[in-house]
Amino acid sequence: MAHDNTFFVSTPIYYPSDKLHIGHTYCTVAADAIARYKRLTGADVMFLTGTDEHGQKIETKANEAGCTPQEFVDHIVEGEGGILDLWKLMNISNDRFIRTTDDYHVEAVQKIFRKMYDKGDIYKGAYKGKYCTPCESFWTESQLVDGKCPDCGRDVHDAEEEAYFFRLSKYADRIQHLLEDTDFLQPRTRVNEMVNNFIKPGLEDLCVSRTSFKWGVPVDFDPGHVVYVWVDALFNYATAMGYCNDKYNDYERYWPATVHFVGKEIVRFHSIIWPAMLMSVEEPLPKHVYGHGWLVIDGGKMSKSKGNVVDPYVLAEKFGVDALRFFLLRTFPFGTDGNFTNELLINTINIDLANKLGNLVSRTTGMIEKYFGGTLPTERENDGIDCDLKTAACELRDRYEAEMEKFQFQNALEEIFKVIERANKYIDETAPWALGKDETKRVRLATVLYNLLETVRICTTLLTPFVPESCEKIFTKIGAGCESCRSWDKANVWGTLCADATVSKGENLFPRIDAEKALAELEALQEAQRKAALPAIELEPYVEEEVDFDTFLKSDFRAVKIKNCETVKKSDKLLKFTLDDGSGVDRTILSGIRQYYAPEDLIGKTAIAILNLPPRKMMGIPSCGMLISAVHKEKGEEKLHLMLIDDSVPAGAKLC
Ligand code: MSP
C-alpha cells in the first residue's frame, strides 16, 4: 500500500488518432501543476500519462493512411510534432509515459483478463447492440440520444458478435455506495449524473471483447477475440506501476492512485467500470476521480471536422509556453466547461502576467538597481504600513494550499494575484520614488524594497507549479539563488531572502501584447490551419432518388455558341448570355457565375445548356434555360467550371 506521503496523479491516456489540441493540453497541464505542487510540498510523486493505442478507430485510420496500425501510432506519438514533443514543449514533468502497445502492458492485460475470467466475472455470450465506431462503444437502444451515440452524437449501427462479458451488474450496489457515500468522484456535481443515468436504470454487464477487428490485445485463451479497448486502457494506471508485470516495481509504493484527472465524457468509464474491475481483481480503488470540464469554442465541442481545433503549438510559439499554461489554469474553473477565445487568452496575459506580476518584478528590481546599484543595504526601518503586506504574503501559503488540495487551480491563482495586487498597491502607498529623493530616507527605502522582494519570492514559490520556467527567471532576478529561498517551508516565513540580496532587472518577462495585432495574426493563422484541415475536394451529396429514363429524355440539352456575354446592372452575381442555339433565333440565358469569369473571356466559346426549362425572370430579364457547370468545394471554397466543349460541335447539337 502506498505510504502517506505518496501522491499519484494521472491524465487519461490519449488516443493517438490525430494531433492533440488545446483541450488535451488543458488536462495535462493541470496534472503537471498538481504534480509540481506536490513535489514542492515534499511529497513522493508519481505523475503518469501516456497513449491509448488500440481499437478499431486506430486500425481504420492506419488503413486510410496506408500503413500498419503500429507505424501509424508510432508516428503520432514519437514523430516530429507528435505527442511526446508536445509534452516536452509544454514542460510537462511526467515521471512515466505508458503506451498500451508496450509489450509489458499487453501481457499484463492478458493476465488480468484471465484473472477476471477465472474468477467467473468474465463469461462468454453474444452481443447485439448499437455500436459507435469513433467512441468504440456499444449502446443499448435506450441509451441513444435521438438515435445517435450519447457521447459524440454521431450515427451508430447495429452490430452483433460473440463476445465476452464482464459482470458489471454484480458490482452495482458497491459502486452506488462508492459514488454516493464517499468522496471518490469529484466534483460532487458529477455524482448524480452517474447514479441517475447509469446505475439507477440498472447496470448491465459490459461487453469486453471484440471479434470484428484485430488491432487490440488478443484474448490469449480464445484467439480471434481482442480485449475491449477500455479494459485495456483503464488498466494502464496499474500496469504502468508494475501490476502483473516485471517491467516496473512501483505498484506497492504508489498504488492506489491518489487521483485520476479525466474529462467529463469519460467519467462513466472511470467511476463505474474502472472501480468495478478493480473490485473484481481485488485491488484497492483509486482515492479520487476528478471529472474536469471541457474547453469549448462558441459553446460547442472542438473538432477537426468543424475546423475549430485550437493548436497548442501555435499558441505556445506565439505567446510562450508559460503564458499558455497560466492562461489555461487561471481562466477556467477546473470542474466546469470553459469557453476558449483568443481575446481571453491575450487579456489574461496582458492583465495578470504583464501588468500585475511582470510590473511588480520589474519595478522592484528596477528600483533596487536605480537606488542601490542592485544590492540592498542591510539596515531596516519598519513602518506600520508594512504589516498588511507582510500578513497577506505570509498567510498566502495556507490559502493557496487549501485550494490546490481541492484542485481549484483558478482559486489558488486568484489568491496569489490578490497578494501581487496588494504589493503593487504598497508601491503606490510607500512611493519609493519620493523616498529615493531624500538622502535621510535611504534605510526606509531599502526596507520597502526588501518587503517587495520578499513578497515576490513567496508568490514566485507558489507560482512555480504553473509557470516553472518564468519562476526560475524571477528567482534569478531577485537573487533567490539558494534552495531554501525557493522552498515550500519558507513560503510562509518572512525574512528568508538575504538582507543584502543582489538583484538584476534584466529583460522584461512578460511583454505586453498588442492585442489587435496579435488577434489579427492569430485569426489568419487559425484560418489557414482550418483550411488546411479541410478535405481537398468535397463533392455535392449524391442524389439517391432515381429518375426514370423517359423523364430524363425529356430534358433538352444542346450545344450553344456564346455570341455575347455581359454583366447585369446592380447584380454582382449574374452574367447575361446571348446564345446561338442553332434555331436561328438568339436565346438569352442568365447565369450566376460572375465571380468566376470575366464576360469577355467567354465570348465565342461553345457551352452546354438545358433549353426546355420554363423561362424565369431575374433582375427583370427573362432567362430561357440554364447553362451547365460543374461544381465542387476545394479546401472549403466553392469552385465552378462552366462546361465548355470543343468548338467543332455545331450550335444546336443535342446531347444524348
Ligand atoms: N483514450 C481515452 C482515455 C482512456 S483513459 C484510460 C480518451 N482519449 S482522448 O484522447 O479522446 O481524450 C483524452 C482526454 O482529453 C479526455 O479526458 C477528454 O475529456 C479530454 N479532452 C478532449 N477534448 C477536450 C476539450 N475540448 N477540453 C478538455 N478536455 C478534453 O478518451
XYZ file of C-alpha atoms and ligand atoms in Angstrom:
687
model
C 0.000 0.000 0.000
C 1.234 3.484 -0.852
C 2.551 5.363 2.194
C 1.090 8.621 3.434
C 3.457 10.903 1.633
C 2.958 9.500 -1.870
C 0.877 11.229 -4.462
C -0.075 9.548 -7.730
C -1.789 11.666 -10.366
C -2.636 10.612 -13.911
C -4.123 12.096 -17.047
C -6.234 9.914 -19.301
C -4.095 8.141 -21.867
C -4.739 9.893 -25.161
C -5.820 8.345 -28.457
C -3.020 8.851 -30.946
C -5.501 9.129 -33.790
C -4.846 12.795 -34.545
C -2.678 15.623 -33.312
C -3.635 16.655 -29.805
C -5.330 20.015 -29.291
C -5.643 22.604 -26.550
C -8.324 20.524 -24.733
C -5.907 17.633 -24.243
C -3.223 20.104 -23.234
C -5.552 21.537 -20.590
C -5.825 18.288 -18.646
C -2.130 17.506 -18.953
C -1.095 20.968 -17.772
C -3.461 20.650 -14.804
C -1.961 17.289 -13.859
C 1.503 18.759 -14.270
C 0.670 21.691 -11.993
C -0.632 19.409 -9.268
C 2.384 17.091 -9.602
C 4.797 20.021 -9.340
C 2.854 21.437 -6.397
C 3.013 18.127 -4.564
C 6.748 17.777 -5.232
C 7.165 21.296 -3.882
C 5.429 20.303 -0.664
C 7.817 17.371 -0.353
C 5.536 14.531 -1.473
C 6.795 11.416 -3.235
C 5.076 11.993 -6.577
C 4.213 9.721 -9.479
C 2.783 11.571 -12.454
C 1.653 9.253 -15.223
C 0.443 9.976 -18.724
C 0.519 8.021 -21.963
C -1.300 6.870 -25.054
C -4.201 4.513 -25.686
C -3.181 2.901 -28.924
C -5.524 0.017 -29.687
C -9.009 -0.168 -31.162
C -10.949 -0.078 -34.355
C -10.603 3.654 -34.844
C -6.812 3.412 -34.987
C -6.993 0.370 -37.259
C -9.266 2.241 -39.671
C -7.117 5.375 -39.634
C -3.992 3.332 -40.308
C -5.691 1.619 -43.257
C -6.666 5.001 -44.641
C -3.101 6.230 -44.218
C -1.769 3.103 -45.945
C 0.407 1.916 -43.053
C 0.239 -0.597 -40.231
C -1.512 0.486 -37.014
C 1.818 0.301 -35.192
C 3.510 2.564 -37.737
C 0.564 4.916 -37.538
C 0.636 5.301 -33.755
C 4.439 5.428 -33.640
C 4.328 8.434 -35.912
C 1.709 10.303 -33.887
C 3.301 9.502 -30.542
C 7.011 9.728 -31.299
C 7.186 11.542 -34.639
C 8.136 15.184 -35.081
C 5.465 17.457 -33.623
C 3.828 14.411 -32.043
C 2.507 13.808 -28.539
C 5.896 13.374 -26.845
C 7.147 16.554 -28.493
C 4.076 18.436 -27.334
C 4.568 17.417 -23.714
C 8.224 18.361 -23.912
C 7.304 21.745 -25.328
C 4.693 22.317 -22.628
C 7.251 21.472 -19.940
C 5.242 18.506 -18.682
C 7.113 16.761 -15.868
C 5.561 13.313 -16.064
C 7.516 10.602 -14.271
C 6.314 7.883 -16.600
C 4.764 7.519 -20.029
C 2.851 4.392 -20.941
C 1.934 3.225 -24.428
C -0.670 0.477 -24.412
C 1.187 -1.268 -27.234
C 4.186 -1.744 -24.921
C 4.781 -5.491 -24.518
C 4.666 -5.476 -20.738
C 1.246 -3.821 -20.782
C -0.157 -6.203 -23.406
C 0.981 -9.234 -21.421
C -0.340 -7.778 -18.180
C -3.766 -7.123 -19.723
C -3.908 -10.742 -20.875
C -3.164 -11.920 -17.329
C -5.755 -9.563 -15.878
C -8.418 -10.678 -18.354
C -7.767 -14.290 -17.458
C -7.855 -13.466 -13.758
C -11.349 -11.997 -14.085
C -12.394 -14.932 -16.284
C -11.096 -17.495 -13.785
C -12.981 -15.719 -11.071
C -16.222 -16.046 -13.059
C -16.537 -12.288 -13.557
C -15.970 -12.622 -17.301
C -18.157 -15.051 -19.263
C -18.928 -15.771 -22.913
C -22.162 -14.629 -24.567
C -23.459 -12.924 -27.700
C -23.665 -9.227 -28.101
C -26.361 -7.396 -30.008
C -26.377 -3.657 -29.833
C -25.787 -0.292 -31.373
C -22.141 0.421 -31.970
C -20.449 3.785 -32.267
C -17.183 3.269 -34.123
C -15.421 6.533 -33.219
C -16.170 6.007 -29.500
C -15.579 2.240 -29.616
C -18.761 1.882 -27.588
C -21.750 -0.380 -27.703
C -25.017 1.225 -26.596
C -28.450 -0.068 -25.823
C -31.402 1.437 -27.675
C -32.483 3.277 -24.525
C -29.098 4.901 -24.078
C -29.123 6.514 -27.531
C -29.977 10.194 -27.764
C -32.189 10.890 -30.797
C -30.976 7.604 -32.206
C -27.344 8.757 -32.038
C -24.351 7.990 -29.833
C -24.953 9.706 -26.449
C -21.255 10.603 -26.158
C -20.392 12.094 -29.509
C -23.776 12.474 -31.238
C -22.691 10.507 -34.287
C -24.511 7.685 -36.099
C -24.481 4.226 -34.570
C -25.051 0.937 -36.375
C -26.500 -2.469 -35.479
C -23.799 -4.902 -34.506
C -23.807 -8.457 -33.228
C -20.919 -10.635 -32.237
C -19.893 -13.486 -29.965
C -18.249 -11.796 -27.071
C -17.050 -11.965 -23.517
C -18.934 -10.024 -20.866
C -17.846 -8.541 -17.586
C -20.307 -8.917 -14.690
C -20.637 -5.215 -14.087
C -24.150 -5.717 -12.689
C -22.698 -7.716 -9.787
C -20.903 -4.594 -8.546
C -23.792 -2.140 -8.937
C -24.537 -1.754 -5.212
C -20.921 -1.315 -4.230
C -20.393 1.251 -6.983
C -23.503 3.175 -5.980
C -22.262 3.296 -2.417
C -18.823 4.390 -3.590
C -20.305 7.238 -5.586
C -22.953 8.397 -3.151
C -21.350 7.863 0.218
C -17.680 8.679 -0.376
C -15.711 11.481 -1.993
C -14.371 9.118 -4.674
C -15.881 11.055 -7.583
C -15.265 14.788 -7.733
C -16.559 17.375 -8.183
C -19.664 16.248 -6.332
C -21.905 17.546 -9.127
C -20.849 14.618 -11.325
C -22.236 12.016 -8.891
C -25.928 12.465 -9.649
C -25.357 12.182 -13.348
C -23.631 8.830 -12.928
C -26.118 7.415 -10.464
C -29.253 8.614 -12.259
C -28.167 7.916 -15.824
C -26.276 4.692 -15.442
C -26.790 2.977 -12.107
C -30.455 3.539 -11.293
C -31.702 2.389 -14.740
C -29.857 -0.899 -13.958
C -26.226 -1.541 -14.602
C -25.894 -4.059 -17.424
C -22.992 -6.436 -17.900
C -20.341 -4.987 -20.139
C -19.161 -6.420 -23.421
C -15.394 -6.708 -23.018
C -14.140 -8.419 -26.160
C -14.382 -7.845 -29.908
C -14.049 -10.118 -32.924
C -14.782 -7.599 -35.674
C -11.235 -6.225 -35.838
C -7.733 -7.288 -34.903
C -5.905 -4.251 -33.503
C -6.080 -4.963 -29.791
C -4.739 -7.162 -27.021
C -5.567 -10.757 -28.046
C -7.530 -12.825 -25.518
C -4.846 -15.478 -25.102
C -7.228 -18.333 -24.387
C -9.596 -17.579 -27.280
C -7.878 -16.483 -30.488
C -9.992 -14.217 -32.632
C -11.118 -12.140 -29.663
C -9.363 -8.941 -28.697
C -9.850 -7.249 -25.336
C -12.235 -4.271 -25.371
C -10.098 -1.167 -25.663
C -11.426 0.402 -22.456
C -10.445 -2.623 -20.342
C -7.008 -2.495 -21.919
C -6.787 1.284 -21.427
C -8.082 1.588 -17.867
C -5.600 -0.924 -16.524
C -2.751 1.269 -17.777
C -2.833 3.096 -14.465
C -1.872 -0.099 -12.660
C 0.339 -1.840 -15.225
C 2.470 1.300 -15.549
C 3.347 0.804 -11.882
C 4.234 -2.853 -12.407
C 0.897 -4.548 -11.721
C 1.003 -8.022 -13.326
C 4.388 -7.370 -14.926
C 8.080 -7.140 -14.102
C 8.886 -4.053 -16.107
C 8.233 -1.777 -13.136
C 8.115 -2.381 -9.421
C 6.402 0.727 -8.079
C 2.976 -0.757 -7.510
C 3.455 -1.244 -3.798
C 4.858 2.241 -3.498
C 2.235 4.219 -5.397
C -0.960 2.208 -5.610
C -3.764 3.167 -5.092
C -3.591 6.251 -7.263
C -4.449 9.451 -5.470
C -6.387 10.988 -8.346
C -7.190 10.338 -11.980
C -7.901 13.563 -13.863
C -10.362 12.807 -16.654
C -12.623 14.775 -18.972
C -16.331 14.743 -18.210
C -17.282 12.388 -21.063
C -15.111 9.585 -19.729
C -16.187 9.884 -16.101
C -18.523 6.921 -16.644
C -15.629 4.630 -17.539
C -13.532 5.825 -14.623
C -16.131 5.970 -11.894
C -18.172 2.861 -12.699
C -16.305 0.392 -14.898
C -12.818 1.004 -13.513
C -13.631 0.550 -9.810
C -15.790 -2.493 -10.625
C -12.894 -4.160 -12.427
C -10.563 -3.343 -9.555
C -13.092 -4.877 -7.162
C -13.094 -7.955 -9.365
C -9.308 -8.353 -9.226
C -9.462 -7.413 -5.543
C -7.128 -4.437 -5.715
C -7.581 -1.142 -3.838
C -9.512 1.631 -5.593
C -8.013 4.987 -6.557
C -8.806 7.600 -3.937
C -10.371 10.042 -6.375
C -11.517 10.503 -9.926
C -11.805 14.164 -10.859
C -14.058 14.868 -13.854
C -12.997 18.202 -15.308
C -14.925 20.291 -17.829
C -14.172 20.834 -21.477
C -12.660 23.760 -23.258
C -15.291 24.664 -25.801
C -15.448 27.072 -28.726
C -18.567 29.201 -29.065
C -20.206 26.902 -26.531
C -19.595 23.794 -28.674
C -17.077 20.987 -28.891
C -13.757 21.428 -30.660
C -13.490 19.050 -33.522
C -11.390 18.551 -36.575
C -14.462 18.231 -38.769
C -15.775 21.599 -37.570
C -12.344 23.038 -38.302
C -12.223 24.820 -34.925
C -9.473 22.864 -33.238
C -7.061 25.119 -31.345
C -3.424 24.145 -31.823
C -1.269 24.445 -28.679
C 1.897 24.604 -30.813
C 0.671 27.805 -32.457
C -0.275 29.473 -29.162
C 2.863 28.402 -27.325
C 5.055 29.677 -30.102
C 3.257 32.998 -30.245
C 2.807 33.751 -26.551
C 5.211 31.416 -24.772
C 4.674 28.108 -23.028
C 4.250 29.596 -19.557
C 1.714 32.144 -20.718
C -0.346 29.365 -22.248
C -0.064 27.114 -19.193
C -1.017 30.010 -16.964
C -3.989 31.014 -19.072
C -5.453 27.504 -19.051
C -5.493 27.198 -15.287
C -6.115 30.829 -14.366
C -9.137 31.399 -16.565
C -11.425 28.403 -16.218
C -12.697 26.650 -13.091
C -11.415 23.087 -13.437
C -14.729 21.358 -12.862
C -16.858 23.129 -15.463
C -16.692 23.915 -19.168
C -14.767 26.977 -20.265
C -15.240 28.923 -23.459
C -11.913 29.423 -25.186
C -11.300 32.633 -27.103
C -8.141 34.276 -28.358
C -9.257 37.575 -26.767
C -9.488 35.951 -23.364
C -6.034 34.459 -23.769
C -4.466 37.785 -24.715
C -6.314 39.695 -21.977
C -5.242 37.246 -19.305
C -1.622 37.510 -20.364
C -1.743 41.292 -20.510
C -3.619 41.861 -17.267
C -2.149 39.252 -14.949
C 1.255 38.451 -16.323
C 2.313 41.737 -17.920
C 0.527 44.375 -15.795
C 0.432 42.740 -12.395
C 3.229 40.186 -11.999
C 5.638 41.472 -14.644
C 5.314 45.044 -13.440
C 5.802 44.166 -9.797
C 9.023 42.302 -10.562
C 10.438 44.897 -12.920
C 9.523 47.886 -10.737
C 11.018 46.249 -7.635
C 14.264 45.097 -9.240
C 14.489 48.290 -11.318
C 14.302 50.497 -8.210
C 16.877 48.403 -6.348
C 19.227 48.853 -9.299
C 18.439 52.541 -9.572
C 18.753 53.487 -5.913
C 21.239 50.897 -4.623
C 23.178 49.697 -7.652
C 21.430 46.328 -7.390
C 22.405 45.351 -3.806
C 20.320 46.337 -0.788
C 21.942 47.663 2.377
C 21.117 45.522 5.413
C 19.735 48.159 7.787
C 15.921 48.325 8.161
C 13.358 50.857 9.296
C 9.912 49.318 9.683
C 6.594 51.104 9.498
C 3.058 50.102 10.476
C 2.042 50.350 6.849
C 4.163 47.240 6.116
C 2.114 44.915 8.327
C -0.744 44.421 5.950
C 1.532 43.332 3.093
C 3.581 41.019 5.314
C 0.487 39.360 6.721
C -1.069 38.903 3.283
C 2.136 37.328 1.960
C 2.674 35.044 4.951
C -0.909 33.820 5.047
C -0.948 33.133 1.327
C 0.562 29.652 1.504
C -2.260 28.245 3.619
C -4.986 29.738 1.480
C -3.264 28.519 -1.670
C -2.790 25.047 -0.222
C -6.472 24.744 0.648
C -7.416 25.466 -2.960
C -4.748 23.255 -4.509
C -5.831 20.339 -2.344
C -9.292 20.693 -3.912
C -7.773 21.011 -7.418
C -9.155 24.530 -7.635
C -6.314 25.974 -9.661
C -8.181 29.107 -10.593
C -8.825 29.980 -6.949
C -5.263 29.191 -5.920
C -4.010 31.596 -8.570
C -6.592 34.146 -7.534
C -5.133 34.076 -4.013
C -1.626 34.687 -5.370
C -2.803 37.571 -7.518
C -4.561 39.223 -4.589
C -1.164 39.420 -2.902
C 0.526 40.638 -6.097
C -2.080 43.396 -6.357
C -1.572 44.191 -2.696
C 2.154 44.589 -3.364
C 1.555 46.876 -6.336
C -0.698 48.976 -4.110
C 2.043 49.028 -1.451
C 4.367 50.614 -4.011
C 1.828 53.407 -4.523
C 1.319 53.801 -0.756
C 5.013 53.948 0.107
C 6.045 55.933 -3.008
C 9.667 54.718 -3.149
C 10.466 57.293 -5.854
C 9.779 60.026 -3.280
C 11.904 58.247 -0.640
C 14.655 57.990 -3.252
C 14.878 61.748 -3.497
C 15.561 62.138 0.197
C 19.021 61.051 1.480
C 17.670 60.654 5.033
C 15.095 58.057 3.893
C 17.543 55.531 2.430
C 17.053 52.953 5.162
C 13.304 53.222 4.862
C 13.591 52.911 1.085
C 15.693 49.745 1.454
C 13.068 48.327 3.829
C 10.233 48.974 1.393
C 12.140 47.359 -1.459
C 13.110 44.356 0.670
C 9.458 43.870 1.621
C 8.565 43.859 -2.046
C 11.307 41.334 -2.816
C 10.065 39.031 -0.075
C 6.520 39.239 -1.409
C 7.778 38.422 -4.885
C 9.757 35.477 -3.505
C 6.734 33.981 -1.760
C 4.439 34.464 -4.752
C 7.055 33.039 -7.099
C 7.479 29.910 -4.995
C 3.759 29.265 -5.172
C 3.569 30.113 -8.871
C 6.257 27.571 -9.754
C 3.831 24.704 -10.467
C 2.056 26.882 -13.026
C 4.843 28.794 -14.766
C 8.031 26.937 -13.865
C 10.380 28.499 -16.387
C 9.365 32.065 -15.621
C 9.660 31.445 -11.895
C 13.206 30.214 -12.384
C 13.953 33.529 -14.097
C 12.261 35.573 -11.383
C 14.217 33.776 -8.674
C 17.418 34.656 -10.518
C 16.338 38.290 -10.895
C 15.586 38.697 -7.190
C 18.721 36.926 -6.048
C 16.895 33.918 -4.586
C 19.640 31.504 -5.526
C 19.543 29.094 -2.600
C 17.182 26.123 -2.360
C 15.784 27.356 0.903
C 14.626 30.662 -0.634
C 12.536 28.700 -3.133
C 11.208 26.117 -0.718
C 7.709 25.346 0.454
C 8.834 25.515 4.072
C 9.952 29.104 3.672
C 6.952 30.172 1.625
C 5.277 31.465 4.787
C 8.375 32.678 6.570
C 9.160 36.380 6.261
C 12.782 37.476 6.083
C 14.131 34.437 4.236
C 15.895 36.281 1.420
C 19.381 37.574 2.355
C 19.125 41.089 3.713
C 21.711 42.244 1.161
C 20.128 40.451 -1.765
C 21.572 41.376 -5.144
C 19.062 41.703 -7.937
C 19.160 42.226 -11.686
C 16.249 43.690 -13.589
C 17.206 42.129 -16.923
C 14.750 41.735 -19.727
C 11.007 42.074 -19.367
C 9.484 38.679 -18.547
C 6.027 39.190 -19.957
C 5.983 41.949 -22.568
C 2.552 43.444 -23.172
C 0.873 42.052 -26.246
C -0.548 44.370 -28.873
C -3.981 42.746 -28.740
C -5.308 43.979 -32.050
C -2.245 42.926 -33.989
C -1.918 39.559 -32.248
C -5.595 38.790 -32.778
C -5.418 39.535 -36.473
C -2.298 37.379 -36.859
C -3.811 34.545 -34.876
C -7.030 34.598 -36.782
C -5.155 34.493 -40.084
C -3.042 31.602 -38.833
C -6.002 29.685 -37.494
C -7.962 30.285 -40.669
C -5.060 28.905 -42.692
C -4.916 25.874 -40.396
C -8.647 25.395 -40.605
C -8.440 25.451 -44.394
C -5.518 23.057 -44.432
C -7.543 20.623 -42.327
C -10.498 20.757 -44.704
C -10.859 17.980 -47.255
C -9.048 18.693 -50.528
C -12.132 18.046 -52.617
C -15.714 17.980 -51.333
C -18.482 16.830 -53.616
C -22.175 17.645 -53.574
C -24.184 14.835 -51.980
C -25.247 12.207 -54.485
C -28.971 12.104 -55.257
C -30.350 8.786 -54.032
C -33.740 9.107 -55.692
C -33.864 7.548 -59.173
C -35.170 9.387 -62.210
C -36.801 7.221 -64.878
C -35.288 7.176 -68.318
C -38.255 8.740 -70.117
C -38.241 11.668 -67.722
C -34.541 12.118 -68.253
C -35.009 12.098 -72.026
C -37.431 14.969 -71.721
C -34.511 17.265 -70.792
C -33.304 19.070 -73.914
C -29.536 19.534 -73.552
C -27.880 21.299 -76.529
C -24.549 22.748 -77.548
C -24.786 26.568 -77.652
C -22.367 29.213 -79.009
C -21.807 32.232 -76.796
C -22.397 35.216 -79.118
C -22.245 37.772 -76.373
C -21.751 37.892 -72.611
C -22.131 40.922 -70.346
C -22.611 41.840 -66.717
C -26.074 42.683 -65.399
C -26.539 46.100 -63.795
C -26.929 46.065 -59.996
C -26.128 42.359 -59.782
C -22.768 41.128 -58.583
C -23.684 37.545 -59.420
C -25.303 37.475 -62.834
C -23.907 37.315 -66.349
C -26.248 37.748 -69.315
C -25.533 35.399 -72.243
C -26.763 35.825 -75.810
C -26.611 32.383 -77.355
C -26.881 30.730 -80.743
C -28.787 27.513 -80.060
C -28.987 26.534 -83.746
C -32.650 27.597 -84.080
C -31.830 30.837 -85.880
C -33.267 32.962 -83.050
C -30.968 34.299 -80.310
C -31.604 32.885 -76.838
C -30.981 34.737 -73.571
C -29.813 32.875 -70.503
C -28.762 34.454 -67.210
C -26.258 32.613 -65.085
C -24.960 33.401 -61.563
C -21.308 32.846 -62.374
C -19.938 36.394 -62.489
C -17.487 35.807 -59.660
C -15.820 33.039 -61.637
C -15.491 34.523 -65.153
C -14.762 37.765 -66.964
C -17.544 38.077 -69.605
C -15.145 38.850 -72.480
C -13.288 35.563 -71.878
C -16.386 33.550 -72.675
C -17.442 35.158 -75.963
C -17.040 32.763 -78.890
C -16.914 29.640 -76.693
C -19.194 26.602 -77.016
C -21.152 25.646 -73.897
C -23.932 23.264 -72.856
C -27.412 24.434 -71.901
C -30.685 22.849 -70.982
C -33.228 24.683 -73.113
C -36.687 23.461 -72.097
C -36.879 24.890 -68.595
C -39.747 27.316 -68.045
C -38.489 30.922 -68.570
C -37.580 32.732 -65.340
C -37.161 36.445 -64.763
C -34.022 37.618 -62.989
C -33.382 41.348 -62.392
C -36.286 41.940 -64.767
C -34.725 39.953 -67.634
C -36.295 36.638 -68.759
C -33.834 33.754 -68.769
C -34.716 30.853 -71.080
C -32.825 27.825 -69.933
C -29.700 27.149 -67.905
C -26.000 26.829 -68.688
C -24.396 23.727 -67.228
C -21.444 23.966 -64.856
C -19.506 21.502 -62.697
C -19.343 22.433 -59.008
C -17.391 21.184 -56.007
C -15.556 22.527 -52.961
C -11.808 22.696 -52.662
C -10.422 23.258 -49.132
C -13.861 24.557 -48.209
C -14.026 27.004 -51.112
C -16.733 26.785 -53.798
C -15.310 26.028 -57.234
C -17.214 26.237 -60.510
C -16.342 25.338 -64.094
C -18.679 26.315 -66.893
C -18.912 23.255 -69.126
C -17.187 24.316 -72.326
C -16.916 21.841 -75.169
C -14.996 21.537 -78.412
C -15.793 24.405 -80.796
C -16.171 21.927 -83.661
C -19.548 20.891 -82.156
C -22.216 22.898 -84.066
C -24.765 25.081 -82.272
C -27.938 23.140 -81.530
C -26.315 19.674 -81.448
C -28.365 17.615 -78.990
C -26.701 15.863 -76.090
C -27.989 12.387 -75.559
N -8.264 7.117 -24.671
C -9.345 7.630 -23.897
C -8.982 7.717 -22.449
C -8.580 6.434 -21.824
S -8.114 6.644 -20.162
C -7.957 5.130 -19.574
C -9.723 9.016 -24.419
N -8.808 9.645 -25.135
S -8.996 11.074 -25.847
O -7.745 11.364 -26.457
O -10.142 11.055 -26.676
O -9.322 12.088 -24.717
C -8.452 12.229 -23.650
C -8.906 13.301 -22.719
O -8.904 14.563 -23.365
C -10.315 13.103 -22.166
O -10.277 13.258 -20.781
C -11.101 14.215 -22.792
O -12.127 14.681 -21.967
C -10.022 15.257 -22.932
N -10.448 16.271 -23.883
C -10.661 16.131 -25.222
N -11.158 17.307 -25.692
C -11.286 18.198 -24.685
C -11.605 19.539 -24.583
N -12.008 20.245 -25.619
N -11.484 20.133 -23.366
C -10.989 19.470 -22.279
N -10.666 18.205 -22.350
C -10.951 17.493 -23.472
O -10.808 9.482 -24.124
